[in-house]
PDB file of N, CA and C in Angstrom:
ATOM      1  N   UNK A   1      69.355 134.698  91.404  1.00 47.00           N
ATOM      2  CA  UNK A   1      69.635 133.405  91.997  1.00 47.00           C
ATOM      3  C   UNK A   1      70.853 133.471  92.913  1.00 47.00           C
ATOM      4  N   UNK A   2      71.196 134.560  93.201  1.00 62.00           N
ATOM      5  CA  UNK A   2      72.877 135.072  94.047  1.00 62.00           C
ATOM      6  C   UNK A   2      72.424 134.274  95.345  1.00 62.00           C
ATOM      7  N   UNK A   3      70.791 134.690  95.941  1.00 86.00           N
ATOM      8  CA  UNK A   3      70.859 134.133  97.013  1.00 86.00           C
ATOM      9  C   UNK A   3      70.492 132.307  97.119  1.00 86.00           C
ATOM     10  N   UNK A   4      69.793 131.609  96.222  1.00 94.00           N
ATOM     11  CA  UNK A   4      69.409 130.519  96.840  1.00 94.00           C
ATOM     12  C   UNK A   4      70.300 129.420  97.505  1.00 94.00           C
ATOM     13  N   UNK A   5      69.135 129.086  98.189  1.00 95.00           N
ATOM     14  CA  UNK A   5      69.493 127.866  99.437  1.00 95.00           C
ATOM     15  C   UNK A   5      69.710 126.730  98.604  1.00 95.00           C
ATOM     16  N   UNK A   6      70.336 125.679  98.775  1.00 94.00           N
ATOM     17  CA  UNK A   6      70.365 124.258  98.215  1.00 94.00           C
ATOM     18  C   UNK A   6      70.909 123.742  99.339  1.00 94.00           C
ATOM     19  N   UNK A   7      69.756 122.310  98.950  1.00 94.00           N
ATOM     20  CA  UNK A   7      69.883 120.954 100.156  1.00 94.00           C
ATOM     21  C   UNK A   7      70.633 119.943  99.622  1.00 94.00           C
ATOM     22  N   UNK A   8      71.462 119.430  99.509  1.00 93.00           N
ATOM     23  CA  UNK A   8      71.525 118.031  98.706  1.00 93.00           C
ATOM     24  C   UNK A   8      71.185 116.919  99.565  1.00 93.00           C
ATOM     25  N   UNK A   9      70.636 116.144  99.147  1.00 90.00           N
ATOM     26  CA  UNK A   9      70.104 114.509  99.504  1.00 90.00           C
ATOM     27  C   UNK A   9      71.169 114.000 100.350  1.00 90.00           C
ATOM     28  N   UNK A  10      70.341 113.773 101.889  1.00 84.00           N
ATOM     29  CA  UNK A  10      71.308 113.399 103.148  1.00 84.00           C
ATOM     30  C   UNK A  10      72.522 112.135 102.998  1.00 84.00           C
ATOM     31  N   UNK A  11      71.914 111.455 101.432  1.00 82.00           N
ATOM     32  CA  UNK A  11      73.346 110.305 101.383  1.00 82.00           C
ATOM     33  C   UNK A  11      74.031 110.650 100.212  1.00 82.00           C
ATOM     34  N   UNK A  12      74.469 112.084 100.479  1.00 78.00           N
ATOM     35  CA  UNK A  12      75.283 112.387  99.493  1.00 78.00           C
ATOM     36  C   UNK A  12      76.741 112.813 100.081  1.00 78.00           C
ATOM     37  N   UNK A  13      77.657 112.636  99.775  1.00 74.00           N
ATOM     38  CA  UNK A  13      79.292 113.173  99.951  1.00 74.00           C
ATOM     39  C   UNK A  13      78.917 114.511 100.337  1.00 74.00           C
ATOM     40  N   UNK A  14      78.558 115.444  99.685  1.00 75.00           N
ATOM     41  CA  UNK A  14      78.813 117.267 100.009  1.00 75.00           C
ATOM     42  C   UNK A  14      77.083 117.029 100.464  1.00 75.00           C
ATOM     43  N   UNK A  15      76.352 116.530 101.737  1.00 82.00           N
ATOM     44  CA  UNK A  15      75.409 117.242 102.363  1.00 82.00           C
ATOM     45  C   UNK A  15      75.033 117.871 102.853  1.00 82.00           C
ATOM     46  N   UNK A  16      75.759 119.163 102.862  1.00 92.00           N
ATOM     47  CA  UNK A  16      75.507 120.099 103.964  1.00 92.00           C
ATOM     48  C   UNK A  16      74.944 121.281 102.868  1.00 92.00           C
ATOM     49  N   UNK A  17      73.899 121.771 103.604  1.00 93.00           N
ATOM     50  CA  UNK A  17      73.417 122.777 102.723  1.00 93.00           C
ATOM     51  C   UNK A  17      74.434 124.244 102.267  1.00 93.00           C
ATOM     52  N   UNK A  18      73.966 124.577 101.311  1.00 94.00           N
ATOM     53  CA  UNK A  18      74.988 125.527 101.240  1.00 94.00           C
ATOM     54  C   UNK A  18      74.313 126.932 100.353  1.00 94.00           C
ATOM     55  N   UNK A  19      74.559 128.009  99.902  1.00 95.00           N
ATOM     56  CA  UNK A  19      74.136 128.887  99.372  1.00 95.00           C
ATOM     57  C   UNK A  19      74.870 129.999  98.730  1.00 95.00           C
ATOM     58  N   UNK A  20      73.832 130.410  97.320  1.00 94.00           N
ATOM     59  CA  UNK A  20      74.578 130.987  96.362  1.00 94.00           C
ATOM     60  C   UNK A  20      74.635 130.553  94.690  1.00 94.00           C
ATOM     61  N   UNK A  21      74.364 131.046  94.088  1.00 90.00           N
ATOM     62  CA  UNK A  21      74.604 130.571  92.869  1.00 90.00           C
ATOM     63  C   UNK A  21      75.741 130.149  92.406  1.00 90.00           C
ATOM     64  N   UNK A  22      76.746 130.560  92.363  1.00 93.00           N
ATOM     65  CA  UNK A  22      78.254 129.813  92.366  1.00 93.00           C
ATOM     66  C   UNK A  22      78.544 128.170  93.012  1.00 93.00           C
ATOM     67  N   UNK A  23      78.194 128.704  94.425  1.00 92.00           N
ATOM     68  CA  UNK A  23      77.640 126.974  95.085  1.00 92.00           C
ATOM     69  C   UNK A  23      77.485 126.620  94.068  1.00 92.00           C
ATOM     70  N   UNK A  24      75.769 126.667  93.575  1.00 91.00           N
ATOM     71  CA  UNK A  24      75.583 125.155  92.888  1.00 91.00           C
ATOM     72  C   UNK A  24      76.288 125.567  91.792  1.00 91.00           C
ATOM     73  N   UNK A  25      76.446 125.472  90.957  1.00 91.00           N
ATOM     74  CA  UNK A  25      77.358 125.870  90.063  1.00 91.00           C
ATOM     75  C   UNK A  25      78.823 125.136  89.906  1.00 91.00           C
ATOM     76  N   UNK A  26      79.523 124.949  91.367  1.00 92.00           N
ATOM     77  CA  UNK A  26      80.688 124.030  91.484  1.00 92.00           C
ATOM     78  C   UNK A  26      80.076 122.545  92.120  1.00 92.00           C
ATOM     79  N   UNK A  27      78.691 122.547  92.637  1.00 89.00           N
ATOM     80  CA  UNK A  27      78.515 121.960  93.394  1.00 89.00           C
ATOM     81  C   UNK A  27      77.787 120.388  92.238  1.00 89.00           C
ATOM     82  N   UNK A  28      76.932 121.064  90.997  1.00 88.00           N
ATOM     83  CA  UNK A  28      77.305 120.216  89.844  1.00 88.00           C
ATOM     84  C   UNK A  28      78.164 119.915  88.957  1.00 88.00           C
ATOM     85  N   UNK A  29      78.628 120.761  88.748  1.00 90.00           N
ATOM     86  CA  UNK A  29      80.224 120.400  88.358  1.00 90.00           C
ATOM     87  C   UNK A  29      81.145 119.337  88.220  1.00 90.00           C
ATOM     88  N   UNK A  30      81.081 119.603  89.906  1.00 87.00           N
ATOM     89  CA  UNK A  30      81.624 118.267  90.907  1.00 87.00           C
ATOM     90  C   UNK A  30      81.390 117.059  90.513  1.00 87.00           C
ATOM     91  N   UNK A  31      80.082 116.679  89.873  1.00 84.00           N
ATOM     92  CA  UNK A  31      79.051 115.981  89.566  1.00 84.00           C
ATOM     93  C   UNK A  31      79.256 115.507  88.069  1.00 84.00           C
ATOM     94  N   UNK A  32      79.871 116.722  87.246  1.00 88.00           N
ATOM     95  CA  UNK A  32      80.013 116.385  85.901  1.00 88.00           C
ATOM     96  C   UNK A  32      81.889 116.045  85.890  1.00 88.00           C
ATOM     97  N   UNK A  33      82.468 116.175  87.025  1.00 89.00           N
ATOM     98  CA  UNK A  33      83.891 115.539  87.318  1.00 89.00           C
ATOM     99  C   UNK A  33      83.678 114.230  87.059  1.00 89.00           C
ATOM    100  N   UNK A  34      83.220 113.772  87.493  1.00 90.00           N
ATOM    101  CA  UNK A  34      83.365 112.104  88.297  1.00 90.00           C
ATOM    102  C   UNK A  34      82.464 111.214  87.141  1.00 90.00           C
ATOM    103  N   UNK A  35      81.781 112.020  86.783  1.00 94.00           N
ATOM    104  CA  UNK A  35      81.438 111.114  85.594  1.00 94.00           C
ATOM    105  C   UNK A  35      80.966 111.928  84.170  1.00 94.00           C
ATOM    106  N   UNK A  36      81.682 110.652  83.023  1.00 93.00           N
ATOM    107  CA  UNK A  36      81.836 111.290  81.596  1.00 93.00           C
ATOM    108  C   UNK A  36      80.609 111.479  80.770  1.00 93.00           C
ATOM    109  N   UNK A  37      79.359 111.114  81.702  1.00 94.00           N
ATOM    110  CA  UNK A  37      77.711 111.453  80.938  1.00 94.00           C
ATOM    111  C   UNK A  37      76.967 111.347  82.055  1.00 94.00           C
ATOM    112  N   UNK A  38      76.249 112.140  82.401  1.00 94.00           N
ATOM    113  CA  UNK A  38      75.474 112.666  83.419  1.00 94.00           C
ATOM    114  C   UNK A  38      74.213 113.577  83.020  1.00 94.00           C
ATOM    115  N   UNK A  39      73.001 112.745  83.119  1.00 94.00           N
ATOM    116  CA  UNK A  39      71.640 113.447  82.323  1.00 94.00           C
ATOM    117  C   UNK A  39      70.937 113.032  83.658  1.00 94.00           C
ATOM    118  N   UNK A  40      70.015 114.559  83.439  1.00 95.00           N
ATOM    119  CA  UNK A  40      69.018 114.548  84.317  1.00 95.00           C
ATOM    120  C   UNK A  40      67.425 114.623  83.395  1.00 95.00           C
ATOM    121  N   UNK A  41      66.719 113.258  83.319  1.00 97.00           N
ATOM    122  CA  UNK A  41      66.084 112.932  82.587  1.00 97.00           C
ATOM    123  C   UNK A  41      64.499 113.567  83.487  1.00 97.00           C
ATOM    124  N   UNK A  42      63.830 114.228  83.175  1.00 97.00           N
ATOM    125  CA  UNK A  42      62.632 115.193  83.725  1.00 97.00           C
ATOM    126  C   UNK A  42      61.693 114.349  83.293  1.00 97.00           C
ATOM    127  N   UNK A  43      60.825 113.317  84.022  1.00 97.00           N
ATOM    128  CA  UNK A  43      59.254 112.716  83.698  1.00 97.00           C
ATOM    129  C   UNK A  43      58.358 114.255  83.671  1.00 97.00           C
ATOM    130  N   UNK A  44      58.373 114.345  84.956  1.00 98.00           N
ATOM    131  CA  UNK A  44      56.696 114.904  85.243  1.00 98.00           C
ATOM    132  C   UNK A  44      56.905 116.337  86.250  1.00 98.00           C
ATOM    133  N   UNK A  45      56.311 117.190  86.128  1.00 97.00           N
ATOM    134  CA  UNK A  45      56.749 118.537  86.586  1.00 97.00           C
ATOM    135  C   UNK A  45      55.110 118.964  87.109  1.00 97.00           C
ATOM    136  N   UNK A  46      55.294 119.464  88.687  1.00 97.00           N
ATOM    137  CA  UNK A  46      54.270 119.669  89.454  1.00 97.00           C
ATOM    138  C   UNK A  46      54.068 121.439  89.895  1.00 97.00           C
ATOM    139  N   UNK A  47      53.529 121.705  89.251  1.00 96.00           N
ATOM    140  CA  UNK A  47      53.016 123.301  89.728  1.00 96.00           C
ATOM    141  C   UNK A  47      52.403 123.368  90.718  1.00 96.00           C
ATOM    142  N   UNK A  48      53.357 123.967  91.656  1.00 95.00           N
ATOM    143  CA  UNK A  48      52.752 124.371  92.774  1.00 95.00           C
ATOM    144  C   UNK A  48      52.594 125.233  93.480  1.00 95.00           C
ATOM    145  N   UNK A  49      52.502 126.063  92.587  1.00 93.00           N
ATOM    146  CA  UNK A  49      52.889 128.131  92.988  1.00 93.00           C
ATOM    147  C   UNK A  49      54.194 128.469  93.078  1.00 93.00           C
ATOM    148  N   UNK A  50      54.512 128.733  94.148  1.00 94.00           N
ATOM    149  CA  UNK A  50      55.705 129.368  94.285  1.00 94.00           C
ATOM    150  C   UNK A  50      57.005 128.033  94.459  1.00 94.00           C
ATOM    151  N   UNK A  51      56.284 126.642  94.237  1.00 96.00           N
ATOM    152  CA  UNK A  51      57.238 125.393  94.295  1.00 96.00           C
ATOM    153  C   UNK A  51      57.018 124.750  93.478  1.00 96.00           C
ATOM    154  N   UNK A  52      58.073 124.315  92.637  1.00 97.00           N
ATOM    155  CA  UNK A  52      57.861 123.677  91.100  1.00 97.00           C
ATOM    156  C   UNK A  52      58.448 122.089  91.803  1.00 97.00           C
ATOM    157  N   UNK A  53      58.160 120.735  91.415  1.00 98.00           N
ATOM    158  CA  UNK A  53      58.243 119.339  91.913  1.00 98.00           C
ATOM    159  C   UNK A  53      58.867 119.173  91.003  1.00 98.00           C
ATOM    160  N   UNK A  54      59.853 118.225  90.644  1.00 98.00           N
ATOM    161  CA  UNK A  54      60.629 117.742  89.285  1.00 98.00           C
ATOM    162  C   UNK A  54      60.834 116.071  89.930  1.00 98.00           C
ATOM    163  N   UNK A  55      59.940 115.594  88.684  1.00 98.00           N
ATOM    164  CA  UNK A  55      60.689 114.152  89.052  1.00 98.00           C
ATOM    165  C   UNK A  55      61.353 113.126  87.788  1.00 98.00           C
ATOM    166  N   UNK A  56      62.150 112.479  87.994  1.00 98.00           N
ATOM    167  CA  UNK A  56      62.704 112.374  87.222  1.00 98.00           C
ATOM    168  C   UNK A  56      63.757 110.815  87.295  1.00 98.00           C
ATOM    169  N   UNK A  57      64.491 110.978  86.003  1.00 97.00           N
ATOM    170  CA  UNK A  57      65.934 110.135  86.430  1.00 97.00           C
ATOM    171  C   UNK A  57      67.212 110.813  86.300  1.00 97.00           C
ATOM    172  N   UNK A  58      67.951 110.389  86.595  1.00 96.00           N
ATOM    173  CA  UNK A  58      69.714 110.206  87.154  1.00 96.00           C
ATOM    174  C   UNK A  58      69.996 108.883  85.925  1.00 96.00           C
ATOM    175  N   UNK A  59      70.806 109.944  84.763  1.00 97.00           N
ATOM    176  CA  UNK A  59      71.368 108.470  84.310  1.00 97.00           C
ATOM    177  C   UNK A  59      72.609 108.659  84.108  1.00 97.00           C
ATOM    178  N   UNK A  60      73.810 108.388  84.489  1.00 96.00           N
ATOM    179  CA  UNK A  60      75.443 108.890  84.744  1.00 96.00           C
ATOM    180  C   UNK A  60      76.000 107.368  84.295  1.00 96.00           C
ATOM    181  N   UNK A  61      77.588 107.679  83.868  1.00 97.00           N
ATOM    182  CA  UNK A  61      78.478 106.670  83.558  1.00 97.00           C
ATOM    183  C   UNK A  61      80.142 107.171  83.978  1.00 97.00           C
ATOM    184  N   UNK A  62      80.282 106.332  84.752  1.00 94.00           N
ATOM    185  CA  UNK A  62      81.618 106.576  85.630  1.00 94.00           C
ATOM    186  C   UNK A  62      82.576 106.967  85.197  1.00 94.00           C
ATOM    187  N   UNK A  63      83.289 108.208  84.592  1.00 92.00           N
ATOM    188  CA  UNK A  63      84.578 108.394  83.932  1.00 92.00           C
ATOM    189  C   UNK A  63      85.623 107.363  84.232  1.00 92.00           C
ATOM    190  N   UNK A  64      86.159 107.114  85.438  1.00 91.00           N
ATOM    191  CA  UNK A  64      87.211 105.993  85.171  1.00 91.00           C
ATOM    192  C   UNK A  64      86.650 104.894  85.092  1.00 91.00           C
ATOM    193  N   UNK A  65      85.710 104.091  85.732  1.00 94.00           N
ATOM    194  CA  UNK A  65      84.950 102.480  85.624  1.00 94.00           C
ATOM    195  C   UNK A  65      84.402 102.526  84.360  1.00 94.00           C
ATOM    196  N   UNK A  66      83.713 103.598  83.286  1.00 95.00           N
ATOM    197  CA  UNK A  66      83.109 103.166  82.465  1.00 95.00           C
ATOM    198  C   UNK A  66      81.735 102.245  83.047  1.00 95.00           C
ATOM    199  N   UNK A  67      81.399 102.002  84.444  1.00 96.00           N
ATOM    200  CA  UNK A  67      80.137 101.044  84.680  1.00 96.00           C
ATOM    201  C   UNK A  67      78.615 102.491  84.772  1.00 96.00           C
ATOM    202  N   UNK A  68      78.072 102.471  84.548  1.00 96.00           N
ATOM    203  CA  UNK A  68      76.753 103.082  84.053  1.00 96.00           C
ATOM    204  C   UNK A  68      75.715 102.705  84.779  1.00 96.00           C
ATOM    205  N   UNK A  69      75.082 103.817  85.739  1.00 96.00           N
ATOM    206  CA  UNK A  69      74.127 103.646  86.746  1.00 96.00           C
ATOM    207  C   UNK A  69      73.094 104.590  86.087  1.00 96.00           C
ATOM    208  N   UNK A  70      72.020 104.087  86.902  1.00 96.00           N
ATOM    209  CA  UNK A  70      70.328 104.968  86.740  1.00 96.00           C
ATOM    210  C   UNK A  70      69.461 104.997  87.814  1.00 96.00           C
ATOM    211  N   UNK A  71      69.175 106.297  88.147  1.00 95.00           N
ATOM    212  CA  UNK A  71      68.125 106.123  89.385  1.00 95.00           C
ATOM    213  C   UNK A  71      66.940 107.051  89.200  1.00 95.00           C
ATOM    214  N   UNK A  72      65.880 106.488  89.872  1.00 96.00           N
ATOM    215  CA  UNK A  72      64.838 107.370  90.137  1.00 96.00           C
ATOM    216  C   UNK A  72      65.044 108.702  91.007  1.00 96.00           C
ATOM    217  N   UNK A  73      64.582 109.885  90.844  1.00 97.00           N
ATOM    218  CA  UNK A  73      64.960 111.158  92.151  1.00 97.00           C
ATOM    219  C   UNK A  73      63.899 111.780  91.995  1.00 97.00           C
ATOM    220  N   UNK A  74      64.121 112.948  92.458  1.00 98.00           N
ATOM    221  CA  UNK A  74      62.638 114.068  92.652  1.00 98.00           C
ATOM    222  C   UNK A  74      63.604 115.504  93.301  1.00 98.00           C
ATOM    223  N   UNK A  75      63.224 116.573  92.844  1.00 97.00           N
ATOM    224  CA  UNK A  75      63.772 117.816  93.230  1.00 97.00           C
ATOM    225  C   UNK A  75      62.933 118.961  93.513  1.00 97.00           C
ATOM    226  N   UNK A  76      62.819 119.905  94.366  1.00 98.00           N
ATOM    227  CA  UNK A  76      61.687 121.013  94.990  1.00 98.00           C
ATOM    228  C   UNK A  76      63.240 122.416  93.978  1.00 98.00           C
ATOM    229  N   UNK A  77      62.254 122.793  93.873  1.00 97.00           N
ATOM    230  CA  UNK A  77      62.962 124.255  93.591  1.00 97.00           C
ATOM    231  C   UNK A  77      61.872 125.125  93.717  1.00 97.00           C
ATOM    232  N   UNK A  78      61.963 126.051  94.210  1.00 96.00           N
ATOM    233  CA  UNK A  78      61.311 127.487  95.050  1.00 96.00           C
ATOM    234  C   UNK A  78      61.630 128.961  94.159  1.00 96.00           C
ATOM    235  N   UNK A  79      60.493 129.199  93.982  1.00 94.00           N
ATOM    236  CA  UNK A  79      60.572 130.419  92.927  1.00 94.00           C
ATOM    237  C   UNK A  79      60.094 132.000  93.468  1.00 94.00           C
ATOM    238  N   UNK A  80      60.951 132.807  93.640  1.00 93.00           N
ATOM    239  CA  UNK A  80      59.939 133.931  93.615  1.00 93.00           C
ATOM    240  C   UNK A  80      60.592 135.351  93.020  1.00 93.00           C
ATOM    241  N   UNK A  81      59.680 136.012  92.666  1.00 92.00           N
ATOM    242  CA  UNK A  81      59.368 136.858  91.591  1.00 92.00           C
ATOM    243  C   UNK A  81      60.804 136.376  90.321  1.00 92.00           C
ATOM    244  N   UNK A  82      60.521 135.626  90.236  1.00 89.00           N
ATOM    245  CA  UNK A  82      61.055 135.134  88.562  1.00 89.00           C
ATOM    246  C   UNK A  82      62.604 134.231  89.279  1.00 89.00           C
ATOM    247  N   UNK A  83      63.123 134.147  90.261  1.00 92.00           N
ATOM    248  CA  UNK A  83      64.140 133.707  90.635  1.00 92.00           C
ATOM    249  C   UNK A  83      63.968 132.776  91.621  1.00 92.00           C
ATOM    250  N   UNK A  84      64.855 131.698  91.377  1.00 93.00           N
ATOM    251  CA  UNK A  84      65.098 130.227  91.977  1.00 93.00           C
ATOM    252  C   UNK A  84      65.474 130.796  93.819  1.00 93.00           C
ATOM    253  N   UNK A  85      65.005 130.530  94.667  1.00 95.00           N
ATOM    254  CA  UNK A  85      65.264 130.995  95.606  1.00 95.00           C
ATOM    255  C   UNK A  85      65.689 129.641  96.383  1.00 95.00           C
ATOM    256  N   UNK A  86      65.318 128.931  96.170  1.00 96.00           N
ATOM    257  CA  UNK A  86      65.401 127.716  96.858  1.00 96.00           C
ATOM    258  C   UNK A  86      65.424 126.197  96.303  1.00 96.00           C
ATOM    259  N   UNK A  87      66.806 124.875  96.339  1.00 96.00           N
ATOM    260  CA  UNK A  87      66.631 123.977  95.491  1.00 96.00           C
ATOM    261  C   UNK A  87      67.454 123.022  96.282  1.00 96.00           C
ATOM    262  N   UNK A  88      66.147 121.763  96.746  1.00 96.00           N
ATOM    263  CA  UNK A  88      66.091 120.677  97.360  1.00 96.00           C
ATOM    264  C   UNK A  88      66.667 119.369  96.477  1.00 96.00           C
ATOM    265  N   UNK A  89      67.056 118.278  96.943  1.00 96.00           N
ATOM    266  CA  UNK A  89      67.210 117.315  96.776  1.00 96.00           C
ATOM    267  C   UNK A  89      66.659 116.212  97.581  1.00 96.00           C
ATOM    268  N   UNK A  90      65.337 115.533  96.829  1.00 96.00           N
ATOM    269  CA  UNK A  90      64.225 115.003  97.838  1.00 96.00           C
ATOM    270  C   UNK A  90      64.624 113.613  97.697  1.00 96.00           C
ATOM    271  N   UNK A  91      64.877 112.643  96.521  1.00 94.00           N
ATOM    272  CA  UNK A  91      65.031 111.495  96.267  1.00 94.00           C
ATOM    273  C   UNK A  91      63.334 110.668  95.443  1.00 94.00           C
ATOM    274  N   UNK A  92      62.496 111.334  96.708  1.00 96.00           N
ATOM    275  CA  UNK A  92      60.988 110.532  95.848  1.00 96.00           C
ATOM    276  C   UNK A  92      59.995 111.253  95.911  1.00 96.00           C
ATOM    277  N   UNK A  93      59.225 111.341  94.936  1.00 97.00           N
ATOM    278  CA  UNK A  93      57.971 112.069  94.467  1.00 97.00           C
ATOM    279  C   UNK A  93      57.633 112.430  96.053  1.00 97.00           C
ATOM    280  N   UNK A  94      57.121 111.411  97.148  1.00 96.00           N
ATOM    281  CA  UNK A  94      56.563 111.937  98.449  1.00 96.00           C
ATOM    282  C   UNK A  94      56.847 112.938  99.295  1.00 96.00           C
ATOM    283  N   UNK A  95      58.774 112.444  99.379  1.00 95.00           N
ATOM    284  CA  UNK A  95      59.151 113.705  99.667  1.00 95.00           C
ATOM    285  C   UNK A  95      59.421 114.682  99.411  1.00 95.00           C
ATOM    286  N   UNK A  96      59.602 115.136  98.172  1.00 97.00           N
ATOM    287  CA  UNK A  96      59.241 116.055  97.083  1.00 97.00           C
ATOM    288  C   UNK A  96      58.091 116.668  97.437  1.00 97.00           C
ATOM    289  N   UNK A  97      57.047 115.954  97.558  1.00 96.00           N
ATOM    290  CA  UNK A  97      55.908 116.833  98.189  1.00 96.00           C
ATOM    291  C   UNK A  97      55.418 117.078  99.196  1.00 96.00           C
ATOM    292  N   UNK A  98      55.931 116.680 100.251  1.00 95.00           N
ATOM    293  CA  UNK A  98      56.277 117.167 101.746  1.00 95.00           C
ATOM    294  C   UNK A  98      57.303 118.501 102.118  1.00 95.00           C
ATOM    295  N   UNK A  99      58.429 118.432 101.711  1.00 94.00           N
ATOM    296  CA  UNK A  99      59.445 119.640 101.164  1.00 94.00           C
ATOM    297  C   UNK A  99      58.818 120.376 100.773  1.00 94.00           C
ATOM    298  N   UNK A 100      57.682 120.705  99.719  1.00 95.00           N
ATOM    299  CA  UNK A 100      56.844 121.314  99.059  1.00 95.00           C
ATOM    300  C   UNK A 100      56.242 122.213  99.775  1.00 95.00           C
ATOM    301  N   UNK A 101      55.659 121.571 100.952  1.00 85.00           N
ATOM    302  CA  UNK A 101      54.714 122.324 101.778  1.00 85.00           C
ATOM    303  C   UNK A 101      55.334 123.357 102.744  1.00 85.00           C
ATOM    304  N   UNK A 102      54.670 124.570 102.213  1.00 70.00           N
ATOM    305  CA  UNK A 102      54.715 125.632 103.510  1.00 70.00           C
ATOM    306  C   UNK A 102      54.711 124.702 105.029  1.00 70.00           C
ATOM    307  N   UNK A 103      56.003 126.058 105.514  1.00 61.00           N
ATOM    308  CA  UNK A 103      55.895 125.245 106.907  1.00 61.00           C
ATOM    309  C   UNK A 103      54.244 125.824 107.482  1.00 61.00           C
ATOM    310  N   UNK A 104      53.582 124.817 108.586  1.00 55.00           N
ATOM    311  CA  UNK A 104      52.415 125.200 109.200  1.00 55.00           C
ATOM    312  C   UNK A 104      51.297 124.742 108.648  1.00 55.00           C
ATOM    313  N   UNK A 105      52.269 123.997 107.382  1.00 57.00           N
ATOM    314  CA  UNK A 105      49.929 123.541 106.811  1.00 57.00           C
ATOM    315  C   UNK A 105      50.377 121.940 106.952  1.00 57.00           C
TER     316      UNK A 105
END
């Protein structure tokens, strides 16, 4: 996983893609800074060869506000020969499966 790509979701603070396993690594982190419970709740998981779909919720609670949010999301992660090569941040099942698609089809 030394090499994969990660996108994060264009209305996010750190959007710029970046790469590396360490990346994400600080890049959730970051994520488990800012707030004191942070679950990524997995509905439904889409096989799609070499692209796995994750959709899901976001349920976090603000370390200093204590106020407690929940959202719907969706995530592409890209697999090959046994390693994460690639991991999107789509927001909804659709685009999740648009991201999905080989470029050209």
């Amino acid at each position: 996983m030394d090499d994969v790509e990660c996108v994060p979701a264009a209305d996010q603070p750190e959007s710029k893609p970046f790469r590396g396993r360490d990346a994400l690594a600080k890049y959730a982190n970051g994520w488990l800074e800012v707030f004191d419970h942070y679950a990524i709740e997995p509905r439904e998981y889409l096989d799609l060869g070499e692209y796995v779909v994750v959709i899901g919720r976001v349920v976090a609670r603000g370390r200093g506000s204590g106020v407690e949010t929940s959202d719907e999301d969706a995530w592409v992660w890209r697999f090959r020969d046994g390693q994460a090569i690639e991991y999107k941040e789509c927001g909804t099942k659709d685009k999740a499966l648009q991201a999905a698609r080989p470029a050209g089809s």
